[in-house]
Amino acid sequence: MLDMGTESTNVDIQALAAAVAGLIEPRVPLRIDLWGPDEVAAYLKVGRRQVAERYAALPGFPAPIRIPSAQAKTATAQTGKPRGLLRWKAVEIIAWAEAHRDKRHG
């Protein structure tokens, strides 16, 4: 077995860990995170289209937050329909899904 030296190995591991840590983007805490249609779809294990057509229209599904933009403002003025980037509070989507858990009868 090749002896690489404990001190040398520990330094290499620490350097590697520091390099990896520098590449990882900080996560937004779940309690304040906003999810777009893609993240909602990924969590529910469905397609983005299903989120828009099946789930978002259900009574009780969390209401979206519309993030305004100049383009959305113009589209709203032209069509009269509210536009903007749709986002949902992650904790509300999770709570909604958990509320539909099958209840087992003992």
PDB file of N, CA and C in Angstrom:
ATOM      1  N   MET A   1       0.845  -1.166   0.000  1.00  0.00           N
ATOM      2  CA  MET A   1       0.000   0.000   0.000  1.00  0.00           C
ATOM      3  C   MET A   1       0.890   1.228   0.000  1.00  0.00           C
ATOM      4  N   LEU A   2       0.536   2.219  -0.783  1.00  0.00           N
ATOM      5  CA  LEU A   2       1.321   3.435  -0.912  1.00  0.00           C
ATOM      6  C   LEU A   2       1.023   4.380   0.238  1.00  0.00           C
ATOM      7  N   ASP A   3       2.057   4.816   0.954  1.00  0.00           N
ATOM      8  CA  ASP A   3       1.888   5.754   2.070  1.00  0.00           C
ATOM      9  C   ASP A   3       2.068   7.168   1.531  1.00  0.00           C
ATOM     10  N   MET A   4       0.967   7.917   1.481  1.00  0.00           N
ATOM     11  CA  MET A   4       1.019   9.269   0.935  1.00  0.00           C
ATOM     12  C   MET A   4       1.307  10.295   2.026  1.00  0.00           C
ATOM     13  N   GLY A   5       1.356   9.883   3.261  1.00  0.00           N
ATOM     14  CA  GLY A   5       1.591  10.818   4.352  1.00  0.00           C
ATOM     15  C   GLY A   5       0.292  11.466   4.790  1.00  0.00           C
ATOM     16  N   THR A   6      -0.021  11.310   6.058  1.00  0.00           N
ATOM     17  CA  THR A   6      -1.285  11.812   6.586  1.00  0.00           C
ATOM     18  C   THR A   6      -1.397  13.321   6.456  1.00  0.00           C
ATOM     19  N   GLU A   7      -0.329  14.040   6.792  1.00  0.00           N
ATOM     20  CA  GLU A   7      -0.363  15.504   6.749  1.00  0.00           C
ATOM     21  C   GLU A   7      -0.592  15.999   5.324  1.00  0.00           C
ATOM     22  N   SER A   8       0.094  15.393   4.379  1.00  0.00           N
ATOM     23  CA  SER A   8      -0.052  15.767   2.971  1.00  0.00           C
ATOM     24  C   SER A   8      -1.470  15.490   2.471  1.00  0.00           C
ATOM     25  N   THR A   9      -2.035  14.354   2.857  1.00  0.00           N
ATOM     26  CA  THR A   9      -3.383  13.980   2.446  1.00  0.00           C
ATOM     27  C   THR A   9      -4.419  14.937   3.027  1.00  0.00           C
ATOM     28  N   ASN A  10      -4.262  15.307   4.304  1.00  0.00           N
ATOM     29  CA  ASN A  10      -5.202  16.234   4.934  1.00  0.00           C
ATOM     30  C   ASN A  10      -5.185  17.597   4.248  1.00  0.00           C
ATOM     31  N   VAL A  11      -4.012  18.073   3.867  1.00  0.00           N
ATOM     32  CA  VAL A  11      -3.892  19.352   3.176  1.00  0.00           C
ATOM     33  C   VAL A  11      -4.576  19.269   1.820  1.00  0.00           C
ATOM     34  N   ASP A  12      -4.377  18.168   1.106  1.00  0.00           N
ATOM     35  CA  ASP A  12      -5.009  17.985  -0.192  1.00  0.00           C
ATOM     36  C   ASP A  12      -6.529  17.964  -0.057  1.00  0.00           C
ATOM     37  N   ILE A  13      -7.030  17.271   0.938  1.00  0.00           N
ATOM     38  CA  ILE A  13      -8.474  17.183   1.155  1.00  0.00           C
ATOM     39  C   ILE A  13      -9.044  18.551   1.505  1.00  0.00           C
ATOM     40  N   GLN A  14      -8.354  19.296   2.347  1.00  0.00           N
ATOM     41  CA  GLN A  14      -8.823  20.629   2.721  1.00  0.00           C
ATOM     42  C   GLN A  14      -8.832  21.562   1.518  1.00  0.00           C
ATOM     43  N   ALA A  15      -7.820  21.483   0.682  1.00  0.00           N
ATOM     44  CA  ALA A  15      -7.754  22.319  -0.517  1.00  0.00           C
ATOM     45  C   ALA A  15      -8.883  21.949  -1.478  1.00  0.00           C
ATOM     46  N   LEU A  16      -9.132  20.663  -1.633  1.00  0.00           N
ATOM     47  CA  LEU A  16     -10.210  20.201  -2.503  1.00  0.00           C
ATOM     48  C   LEU A  16     -11.572  20.654  -1.961  1.00  0.00           C
ATOM     49  N   ALA A  17     -11.774  20.519  -0.652  1.00  0.00           N
ATOM     50  CA  ALA A  17     -13.030  20.940  -0.032  1.00  0.00           C
ATOM     51  C   ALA A  17     -13.254  22.437  -0.217  1.00  0.00           C
ATOM     52  N   ALA A  18     -12.216  23.232  -0.054  1.00  0.00           N
ATOM     53  CA  ALA A  18     -12.324  24.682  -0.245  1.00  0.00           C
ATOM     54  C   ALA A  18     -12.654  25.021  -1.696  1.00  0.00           C
ATOM     55  N   ALA A  19     -12.057  24.308  -2.632  1.00  0.00           N
ATOM     56  CA  ALA A  19     -12.329  24.547  -4.050  1.00  0.00           C
ATOM     57  C   ALA A  19     -13.778  24.207  -4.395  1.00  0.00           C
ATOM     58  N   VAL A  20     -14.260  23.087  -3.883  1.00  0.00           N
ATOM     59  CA  VAL A  20     -15.654  22.687  -4.136  1.00  0.00           C
ATOM     60  C   VAL A  20     -16.614  23.687  -3.505  1.00  0.00           C
ATOM     61  N   ALA A  21     -16.342  24.112  -2.280  1.00  0.00           N
ATOM     62  CA  ALA A  21     -17.205  25.071  -1.585  1.00  0.00           C
ATOM     63  C   ALA A  21     -17.304  26.377  -2.367  1.00  0.00           C
ATOM     64  N   GLY A  22     -16.225  26.761  -3.017  1.00  0.00           N
ATOM     65  CA  GLY A  22     -16.242  27.984  -3.815  1.00  0.00           C
ATOM     66  C   GLY A  22     -17.093  27.885  -5.065  1.00  0.00           C
ATOM     67  N   LEU A  23     -17.373  26.678  -5.519  1.00  0.00           N
ATOM     68  CA  LEU A  23     -18.181  26.473  -6.716  1.00  0.00           C
ATOM     69  C   LEU A  23     -19.677  26.340  -6.428  1.00  0.00           C
ATOM     70  N   ILE A  24     -20.022  26.069  -5.189  1.00  0.00           N
ATOM     71  CA  ILE A  24     -21.418  25.849  -4.827  1.00  0.00           C
ATOM     72  C   ILE A  24     -22.098  27.185  -4.562  1.00  0.00           C
ATOM     73  N   GLU A  25     -23.215  27.416  -5.258  1.00  0.00           N
ATOM     74  CA  GLU A  25     -23.966  28.647  -5.043  1.00  0.00           C
ATOM     75  C   GLU A  25     -24.726  28.554  -3.726  1.00  0.00           C
ATOM     76  N   PRO A  26     -24.766  29.656  -2.979  1.00  0.00           N
ATOM     77  CA  PRO A  26     -25.530  29.626  -1.728  1.00  0.00           C
ATOM     78  C   PRO A  26     -27.017  29.415  -2.021  1.00  0.00           C
ATOM     79  N   ARG A  27     -27.668  28.628  -1.195  1.00  0.00           N
ATOM     80  CA  ARG A  27     -29.088  28.334  -1.367  1.00  0.00           C
ATOM     81  C   ARG A  27     -29.939  29.351  -0.624  1.00  0.00           C
ATOM     82  N   VAL A  28     -31.048  29.718  -1.236  1.00  0.00           N
ATOM     83  CA  VAL A  28     -32.020  30.573  -0.570  1.00  0.00           C
ATOM     84  C   VAL A  28     -32.776  29.679   0.406  1.00  0.00           C
ATOM     85  N   PRO A  29     -32.957  30.112   1.642  1.00  0.00           N
ATOM     86  CA  PRO A  29     -33.693  29.279   2.599  1.00  0.00           C
ATOM     87  C   PRO A  29     -35.097  28.940   2.069  1.00  0.00           C
ATOM     88  N   LEU A  30     -35.497  27.701   2.236  1.00  0.00           N
ATOM     89  CA  LEU A  30     -36.776  27.220   1.711  1.00  0.00           C
ATOM     90  C   LEU A  30     -37.954  28.066   2.187  1.00  0.00           C
ATOM     91  N   ARG A  31     -37.896  28.562   3.399  1.00  0.00           N
ATOM     92  CA  ARG A  31     -39.027  29.318   3.945  1.00  0.00           C
ATOM     93  C   ARG A  31     -39.263  30.627   3.208  1.00  0.00           C
ATOM     94  N   ILE A  32     -38.266  31.134   2.452  1.00  0.00           N
ATOM     95  CA  ILE A  32     -38.460  32.370   1.694  1.00  0.00           C
ATOM     96  C   ILE A  32     -38.241  32.179   0.192  1.00  0.00           C
ATOM     97  N   ASP A  33     -37.936  30.969  -0.235  1.00  0.00           N
ATOM     98  CA  ASP A  33     -37.648  30.711  -1.641  1.00  0.00           C
ATOM     99  C   ASP A  33     -38.909  30.826  -2.484  1.00  0.00           C
ATOM    100  N   LEU A  34     -38.747  31.340  -3.697  1.00  0.00           N
ATOM    101  CA  LEU A  34     -39.820  31.383  -4.675  1.00  0.00           C
ATOM    102  C   LEU A  34     -39.492  30.394  -5.787  1.00  0.00           C
ATOM    103  N   TRP A  35     -40.498  29.629  -6.196  1.00  0.00           N
ATOM    104  CA  TRP A  35     -40.312  28.656  -7.271  1.00  0.00           C
ATOM    105  C   TRP A  35     -41.067  29.112  -8.501  1.00  0.00           C
ATOM    106  N   GLY A  36     -40.451  28.931  -9.651  1.00  0.00           N
ATOM    107  CA  GLY A  36     -41.117  29.140 -10.928  1.00  0.00           C
ATOM    108  C   GLY A  36     -41.805  27.848 -11.346  1.00  0.00           C
ATOM    109  N   PRO A  37     -42.455  27.889 -12.509  1.00  0.00           N
ATOM    110  CA  PRO A  37     -43.158  26.684 -12.986  1.00  0.00           C
ATOM    111  C   PRO A  37     -42.256  25.450 -13.095  1.00  0.00           C
ATOM    112  N   ASP A  38     -41.003  25.646 -13.473  1.00  0.00           N
ATOM    113  CA  ASP A  38     -40.097  24.497 -13.611  1.00  0.00           C
ATOM    114  C   ASP A  38     -39.798  23.838 -12.266  1.00  0.00           C
ATOM    115  N   GLU A  39     -39.571  24.650 -11.232  1.00  0.00           N
ATOM    116  CA  GLU A  39     -39.287  24.101  -9.901  1.00  0.00           C
ATOM    117  C   GLU A  39     -40.523  23.442  -9.306  1.00  0.00           C
ATOM    118  N   VAL A  40     -41.692  24.048  -9.519  1.00  0.00           N
ATOM    119  CA  VAL A  40     -42.938  23.442  -9.031  1.00  0.00           C
ATOM    120  C   VAL A  40     -43.146  22.096  -9.721  1.00  0.00           C
ATOM    121  N   ALA A  41     -42.957  22.078 -11.038  1.00  0.00           N
ATOM    122  CA  ALA A  41     -43.115  20.837 -11.798  1.00  0.00           C
ATOM    123  C   ALA A  41     -42.134  19.771 -11.324  1.00  0.00           C
ATOM    124  N   ALA A  42     -40.893  20.156 -11.089  1.00  0.00           N
ATOM    125  CA  ALA A  42     -39.887  19.195 -10.618  1.00  0.00           C
ATOM    126  C   ALA A  42     -40.274  18.631  -9.261  1.00  0.00           C
ATOM    127  N   TYR A  43     -40.751  19.477  -8.357  1.00  0.00           N
ATOM    128  CA  TYR A  43     -41.140  19.004  -7.026  1.00  0.00           C
ATOM    129  C   TYR A  43     -42.324  18.046  -7.116  1.00  0.00           C
ATOM    130  N   LEU A  44     -43.313  18.381  -7.950  1.00  0.00           N
ATOM    131  CA  LEU A  44     -44.510  17.543  -8.071  1.00  0.00           C
ATOM    132  C   LEU A  44     -44.303  16.349  -9.002  1.00  0.00           C
ATOM    133  N   LYS A  45     -43.131  16.295  -9.642  1.00  0.00           N
ATOM    134  CA  LYS A  45     -42.792  15.201 -10.575  1.00  0.00           C
ATOM    135  C   LYS A  45     -43.780  15.148 -11.745  1.00  0.00           C
ATOM    136  N   VAL A  46     -44.081  16.326 -12.283  1.00  0.00           N
ATOM    137  CA  VAL A  46     -44.960  16.447 -13.446  1.00  0.00           C
ATOM    138  C   VAL A  46     -44.312  17.417 -14.431  1.00  0.00           C
ATOM    139  N   GLY A  47     -44.922  17.587 -15.584  1.00  0.00           N
ATOM    140  CA  GLY A  47     -44.423  18.534 -16.561  1.00  0.00           C
ATOM    141  C   GLY A  47     -44.859  19.955 -16.246  1.00  0.00           C
ATOM    142  N   ARG A  48     -44.127  20.897 -16.779  1.00  0.00           N
ATOM    143  CA  ARG A  48     -44.431  22.322 -16.592  1.00  0.00           C
ATOM    144  C   ARG A  48     -45.853  22.637 -17.069  1.00  0.00           C
ATOM    145  N   ARG A  49     -46.241  22.033 -18.177  1.00  0.00           N
ATOM    146  CA  ARG A  49     -47.582  22.277 -18.733  1.00  0.00           C
ATOM    147  C   ARG A  49     -48.676  21.800 -17.776  1.00  0.00           C
ATOM    148  N   GLN A  50     -48.444  20.670 -17.100  1.00  0.00           N
ATOM    149  CA  GLN A  50     -49.423  20.167 -16.132  1.00  0.00           C
ATOM    150  C   GLN A  50     -49.602  21.135 -14.970  1.00  0.00           C
ATOM    151  N   VAL A  51     -48.523  21.779 -14.557  1.00  0.00           N
ATOM    152  CA  VAL A  51     -48.630  22.762 -13.477  1.00  0.00           C
ATOM    153  C   VAL A  51     -49.600  23.859 -13.903  1.00  0.00           C
ATOM    154  N   ALA A  52     -49.394  24.397 -15.100  1.00  0.00           N
ATOM    155  CA  ALA A  52     -50.220  25.506 -15.587  1.00  0.00           C
ATOM    156  C   ALA A  52     -51.660  25.080 -15.861  1.00  0.00           C
ATOM    157  N   GLU A  53     -51.848  23.918 -16.476  1.00  0.00           N
ATOM    158  CA  GLU A  53     -53.185  23.525 -16.939  1.00  0.00           C
ATOM    159  C   GLU A  53     -53.999  22.742 -15.911  1.00  0.00           C
ATOM    160  N   ARG A  54     -53.344  21.938 -15.086  1.00  0.00           N
ATOM    161  CA  ARG A  54     -54.088  21.080 -14.167  1.00  0.00           C
ATOM    162  C   ARG A  54     -54.075  21.561 -12.730  1.00  0.00           C
ATOM    163  N   TYR A  55     -52.910  21.918 -12.244  1.00  0.00           N
ATOM    164  CA  TYR A  55     -52.789  22.188 -10.807  1.00  0.00           C
ATOM    165  C   TYR A  55     -53.064  23.642 -10.438  1.00  0.00           C
ATOM    166  N   ALA A  56     -52.491  24.578 -11.182  1.00  0.00           N
ATOM    167  CA  ALA A  56     -52.654  25.997 -10.835  1.00  0.00           C
ATOM    168  C   ALA A  56     -54.120  26.429 -10.875  1.00  0.00           C
ATOM    169  N   ALA A  57     -54.931  25.735 -11.648  1.00  0.00           N
ATOM    170  CA  ALA A  57     -56.349  26.081 -11.767  1.00  0.00           C
ATOM    171  C   ALA A  57     -57.212  25.464 -10.655  1.00  0.00           C
ATOM    172  N   LEU A  58     -56.648  24.567  -9.874  1.00  0.00           N
ATOM    173  CA  LEU A  58     -57.419  23.908  -8.822  1.00  0.00           C
ATOM    174  C   LEU A  58     -57.721  24.853  -7.663  1.00  0.00           C
ATOM    175  N   PRO A  59     -58.949  24.768  -7.116  1.00  0.00           N
ATOM    176  CA  PRO A  59     -59.216  25.540  -5.904  1.00  0.00           C
ATOM    177  C   PRO A  59     -58.282  25.051  -4.795  1.00  0.00           C
ATOM    178  N   GLY A  60     -57.740  25.949  -4.053  1.00  0.00           N
ATOM    179  CA  GLY A  60     -56.849  25.575  -2.964  1.00  0.00           C
ATOM    180  C   GLY A  60     -55.383  25.523  -3.345  1.00  0.00           C
ATOM    181  N   PHE A  61     -55.091  25.513  -4.656  1.00  0.00           N
ATOM    182  CA  PHE A  61     -53.688  25.555  -5.063  1.00  0.00           C
ATOM    183  C   PHE A  61     -53.154  26.940  -4.718  1.00  0.00           C
ATOM    184  N   PRO A  62     -51.938  27.031  -4.189  1.00  0.00           N
ATOM    185  CA  PRO A  62     -51.419  28.340  -3.789  1.00  0.00           C
ATOM    186  C   PRO A  62     -51.474  29.375  -4.915  1.00  0.00           C
ATOM    187  N   ALA A  63     -51.851  30.581  -4.560  1.00  0.00           N
ATOM    188  CA  ALA A  63     -51.908  31.672  -5.539  1.00  0.00           C
ATOM    189  C   ALA A  63     -50.484  32.079  -5.917  1.00  0.00           C
ATOM    190  N   PRO A  64     -50.273  32.356  -7.205  1.00  0.00           N
ATOM    191  CA  PRO A  64     -48.934  32.771  -7.616  1.00  0.00           C
ATOM    192  C   PRO A  64     -48.666  34.225  -7.250  1.00  0.00           C
ATOM    193  N   ILE A  65     -47.404  34.548  -7.231  1.00  0.00           N
ATOM    194  CA  ILE A  65     -46.945  35.927  -7.122  1.00  0.00           C
ATOM    195  C   ILE A  65     -46.540  36.324  -8.537  1.00  0.00           C
ATOM    196  N   ARG A  66     -47.024  37.451  -9.007  1.00  0.00           N
ATOM    197  CA  ARG A  66     -46.646  37.924 -10.344  1.00  0.00           C
ATOM    198  C   ARG A  66     -45.535  38.956 -10.198  1.00  0.00           C
ATOM    199  N   ILE A  67     -44.368  38.614 -10.696  1.00  0.00           N
ATOM    200  CA  ILE A  67     -43.226  39.520 -10.654  1.00  0.00           C
ATOM    201  C   ILE A  67     -43.320  40.431 -11.880  1.00  0.00           C
ATOM    202  N   PRO A  68     -43.477  41.736 -11.662  1.00  0.00           N
ATOM    203  CA  PRO A  68     -43.664  42.636 -12.803  1.00  0.00           C
ATOM    204  C   PRO A  68     -42.373  42.852 -13.594  1.00  0.00           C
ATOM    205  N   SER A  69     -42.570  43.198 -14.862  1.00  0.00           N
ATOM    206  CA  SER A  69     -41.464  43.587 -15.730  1.00  0.00           C
ATOM    207  C   SER A  69     -42.020  44.574 -16.747  1.00  0.00           C
ATOM    208  N   ALA A  70     -41.147  45.292 -17.416  1.00  0.00           N
ATOM    209  CA  ALA A  70     -41.589  46.250 -18.426  1.00  0.00           C
ATOM    210  C   ALA A  70     -42.351  45.535 -19.537  1.00  0.00           C
ATOM    211  N   GLN A  71     -41.866  44.383 -19.955  1.00  0.00           N
ATOM    212  CA  GLN A  71     -42.514  43.612 -21.018  1.00  0.00           C
ATOM    213  C   GLN A  71     -43.896  43.148 -20.558  1.00  0.00           C
ATOM    214  N   ALA A  72     -44.000  42.692 -19.317  1.00  0.00           N
ATOM    215  CA  ALA A  72     -45.280  42.234 -18.785  1.00  0.00           C
ATOM    216  C   ALA A  72     -46.268  43.385 -18.694  1.00  0.00           C
ATOM    217  N   LYS A  73     -45.796  44.564 -18.331  1.00  0.00           N
ATOM    218  CA  LYS A  73     -46.665  45.738 -18.225  1.00  0.00           C
ATOM    219  C   LYS A  73     -47.256  46.082 -19.586  1.00  0.00           C
ATOM    220  N   THR A  74     -46.441  46.025 -20.632  1.00  0.00           N
ATOM    221  CA  THR A  74     -46.907  46.302 -21.998  1.00  0.00           C
ATOM    222  C   THR A  74     -47.928  45.267 -22.430  1.00  0.00           C
ATOM    223  N   ALA A  75     -47.641  43.986 -22.158  1.00  0.00           N
ATOM    224  CA  ALA A  75     -48.569  42.913 -22.537  1.00  0.00           C
ATOM    225  C   ALA A  75     -49.889  43.050 -21.796  1.00  0.00           C
ATOM    226  N   THR A  76     -49.845  43.421 -20.535  1.00  0.00           N
ATOM    227  CA  THR A  76     -51.065  43.610 -19.753  1.00  0.00           C
ATOM    228  C   THR A  76     -51.887  44.746 -20.336  1.00  0.00           C
ATOM    229  N   ALA A  77     -51.231  45.833 -20.705  1.00  0.00           N
ATOM    230  CA  ALA A  77     -51.938  46.978 -21.287  1.00  0.00           C
ATOM    231  C   ALA A  77     -52.590  46.606 -22.617  1.00  0.00           C
ATOM    232  N   GLN A  78     -51.930  45.761 -23.401  1.00  0.00           N
ATOM    233  CA  GLN A  78     -52.450  45.370 -24.713  1.00  0.00           C
ATOM    234  C   GLN A  78     -53.606  44.381 -24.613  1.00  0.00           C
ATOM    235  N   THR A  79     -53.510  43.446 -23.675  1.00  0.00           N
ATOM    236  CA  THR A  79     -54.497  42.363 -23.606  1.00  0.00           C
ATOM    237  C   THR A  79     -55.519  42.542 -22.494  1.00  0.00           C
ATOM    238  N   GLY A  80     -55.194  43.341 -21.506  1.00  0.00           N
ATOM    239  CA  GLY A  80     -56.077  43.487 -20.360  1.00  0.00           C
ATOM    240  C   GLY A  80     -55.950  42.352 -19.361  1.00  0.00           C
ATOM    241  N   LYS A  81     -55.109  41.373 -19.675  1.00  0.00           N
ATOM    242  CA  LYS A  81     -54.885  40.237 -18.771  1.00  0.00           C
ATOM    243  C   LYS A  81     -53.610  40.473 -17.983  1.00  0.00           C
ATOM    244  N   PRO A  82     -53.626  40.154 -16.681  1.00  0.00           N
ATOM    245  CA  PRO A  82     -52.405  40.350 -15.897  1.00  0.00           C
ATOM    246  C   PRO A  82     -51.267  39.480 -16.423  1.00  0.00           C
ATOM    247  N   ARG A  83     -50.109  40.067 -16.550  1.00  0.00           N
ATOM    248  CA  ARG A  83     -48.919  39.342 -17.009  1.00  0.00           C
ATOM    249  C   ARG A  83     -47.815  39.516 -15.994  1.00  0.00           C
ATOM    250  N   GLY A  84     -46.796  38.737 -16.109  1.00  0.00           N
ATOM    251  CA  GLY A  84     -45.633  38.822 -15.238  1.00  0.00           C
ATOM    252  C   GLY A  84     -45.084  37.431 -15.011  1.00  0.00           C
ATOM    253  N   LEU A  85     -43.912  37.372 -14.441  1.00  0.00           N
ATOM    254  CA  LEU A  85     -43.302  36.083 -14.128  1.00  0.00           C
ATOM    255  C   LEU A  85     -44.042  35.460 -12.957  1.00  0.00           C
ATOM    256  N   LEU A  86     -44.551  34.255 -13.160  1.00  0.00           N
ATOM    257  CA  LEU A  86     -45.263  33.572 -12.084  1.00  0.00           C
ATOM    258  C   LEU A  86     -44.272  32.878 -11.165  1.00  0.00           C
ATOM    259  N   ARG A  87     -44.447  33.110  -9.879  1.00  0.00           N
ATOM    260  CA  ARG A  87     -43.641  32.460  -8.862  1.00  0.00           C
ATOM    261  C   ARG A  87     -44.555  32.049  -7.719  1.00  0.00           C
ATOM    262  N   TRP A  88     -44.199  30.946  -7.063  1.00  0.00           N
ATOM    263  CA  TRP A  88     -44.959  30.460  -5.923  1.00  0.00           C
ATOM    264  C   TRP A  88     -44.024  30.336  -4.735  1.00  0.00           C
ATOM    265  N   LYS A  89     -44.559  30.550  -3.546  1.00  0.00           N
ATOM    266  CA  LYS A  89     -43.760  30.331  -2.339  1.00  0.00           C
ATOM    267  C   LYS A  89     -43.541  28.825  -2.206  1.00  0.00           C
ATOM    268  N   ALA A  90     -42.298  28.429  -2.110  1.00  0.00           N
ATOM    269  CA  ALA A  90     -41.951  27.012  -2.045  1.00  0.00           C
ATOM    270  C   ALA A  90     -42.663  26.318  -0.887  1.00  0.00           C
ATOM    271  N   VAL A  91     -42.692  26.953   0.274  1.00  0.00           N
ATOM    272  CA  VAL A  91     -43.321  26.320   1.439  1.00  0.00           C
ATOM    273  C   VAL A  91     -44.821  26.113   1.226  1.00  0.00           C
ATOM    274  N   GLU A  92     -45.465  26.986   0.452  1.00  0.00           N
ATOM    275  CA  GLU A  92     -46.899  26.823   0.185  1.00  0.00           C
ATOM    276  C   GLU A  92     -47.157  25.648  -0.753  1.00  0.00           C
ATOM    277  N   ILE A  93     -46.288  25.465  -1.740  1.00  0.00           N
ATOM    278  CA  ILE A  93     -46.430  24.321  -2.655  1.00  0.00           C
ATOM    279  C   ILE A  93     -46.224  23.017  -1.891  1.00  0.00           C
ATOM    280  N   ILE A  94     -45.210  22.980  -1.045  1.00  0.00           N
ATOM    281  CA  ILE A  94     -44.930  21.785  -0.247  1.00  0.00           C
ATOM    282  C   ILE A  94     -46.096  21.485   0.682  1.00  0.00           C
ATOM    283  N   ALA A  95     -46.622  22.513   1.355  1.00  0.00           N
ATOM    284  CA  ALA A  95     -47.757  22.326   2.268  1.00  0.00           C
ATOM    285  C   ALA A  95     -48.983  21.839   1.511  1.00  0.00           C
ATOM    286  N   TRP A  96     -49.220  22.386   0.319  1.00  0.00           N
ATOM    287  CA  TRP A  96     -50.359  21.956  -0.491  1.00  0.00           C
ATOM    288  C   TRP A  96     -50.228  20.474  -0.855  1.00  0.00           C
ATOM    289  N   ALA A  97     -49.051  20.076  -1.300  1.00  0.00           N
ATOM    290  CA  ALA A  97     -48.828  18.674  -1.671  1.00  0.00           C
ATOM    291  C   ALA A  97     -48.993  17.764  -0.457  1.00  0.00           C
ATOM    292  N   GLU A  98     -48.439  18.155   0.680  1.00  0.00           N
ATOM    293  CA  GLU A  98     -48.536  17.350   1.899  1.00  0.00           C
ATOM    294  C   GLU A  98     -49.985  17.228   2.366  1.00  0.00           C
ATOM    295  N   ALA A  99     -50.778  18.248   2.128  1.00  0.00           N
ATOM    296  CA  ALA A  99     -52.195  18.208   2.542  1.00  0.00           C
ATOM    297  C   ALA A  99     -52.986  17.168   1.744  1.00  0.00           C
ATOM    298  N   HIS A 100     -52.429  16.711   0.625  1.00  0.00           N
ATOM    299  CA  HIS A 100     -53.117  15.707  -0.202  1.00  0.00           C
ATOM    300  C   HIS A 100     -52.557  14.310  -0.004  1.00  0.00           C
ATOM    301  N   ARG A 101     -51.819  14.126   1.068  1.00  0.00           N
ATOM    302  CA  ARG A 101     -51.276  12.810   1.387  1.00  0.00           C
ATOM    303  C   ARG A 101     -52.435  11.852   1.699  1.00  0.00           C
ATOM    304  N   ASP A 102     -52.344  10.631   1.200  1.00  0.00           N
ATOM    305  CA  ASP A 102     -53.352   9.611   1.523  1.00  0.00           C
ATOM    306  C   ASP A 102     -53.362   9.374   3.016  1.00  0.00           C
ATOM    307  N   LYS A 103     -54.545   9.314   3.552  1.00  0.00           N
ATOM    308  CA  LYS A 103     -54.678   9.015   4.981  1.00  0.00           C
ATOM    309  C   LYS A 103     -55.010   7.527   5.112  1.00  0.00           C
ATOM    310  N   ARG A 104     -54.154   6.817   5.791  1.00  0.00           N
ATOM    311  CA  ARG A 104     -54.326   5.363   5.968  1.00  0.00           C
ATOM    312  C   ARG A 104     -55.276   5.112   7.130  1.00  0.00           C
ATOM    313  N   HIS A 105     -56.182   4.207   6.912  1.00  0.00           N
ATOM    314  CA  HIS A 105     -57.103   3.814   7.988  1.00  0.00           C
ATOM    315  C   HIS A 105     -56.522   2.598   8.698  1.00  0.00           C
ATOM    316  N   GLY A 106     -56.357   2.722  10.010  1.00  0.00           N
ATOM    317  CA  GLY A 106     -55.735   1.643  10.778  1.00  0.00           C
ATOM    318  C   GLY A 106     -56.732   0.670  11.190  1.00  0.00           C
TER     319      GLY A 106
END
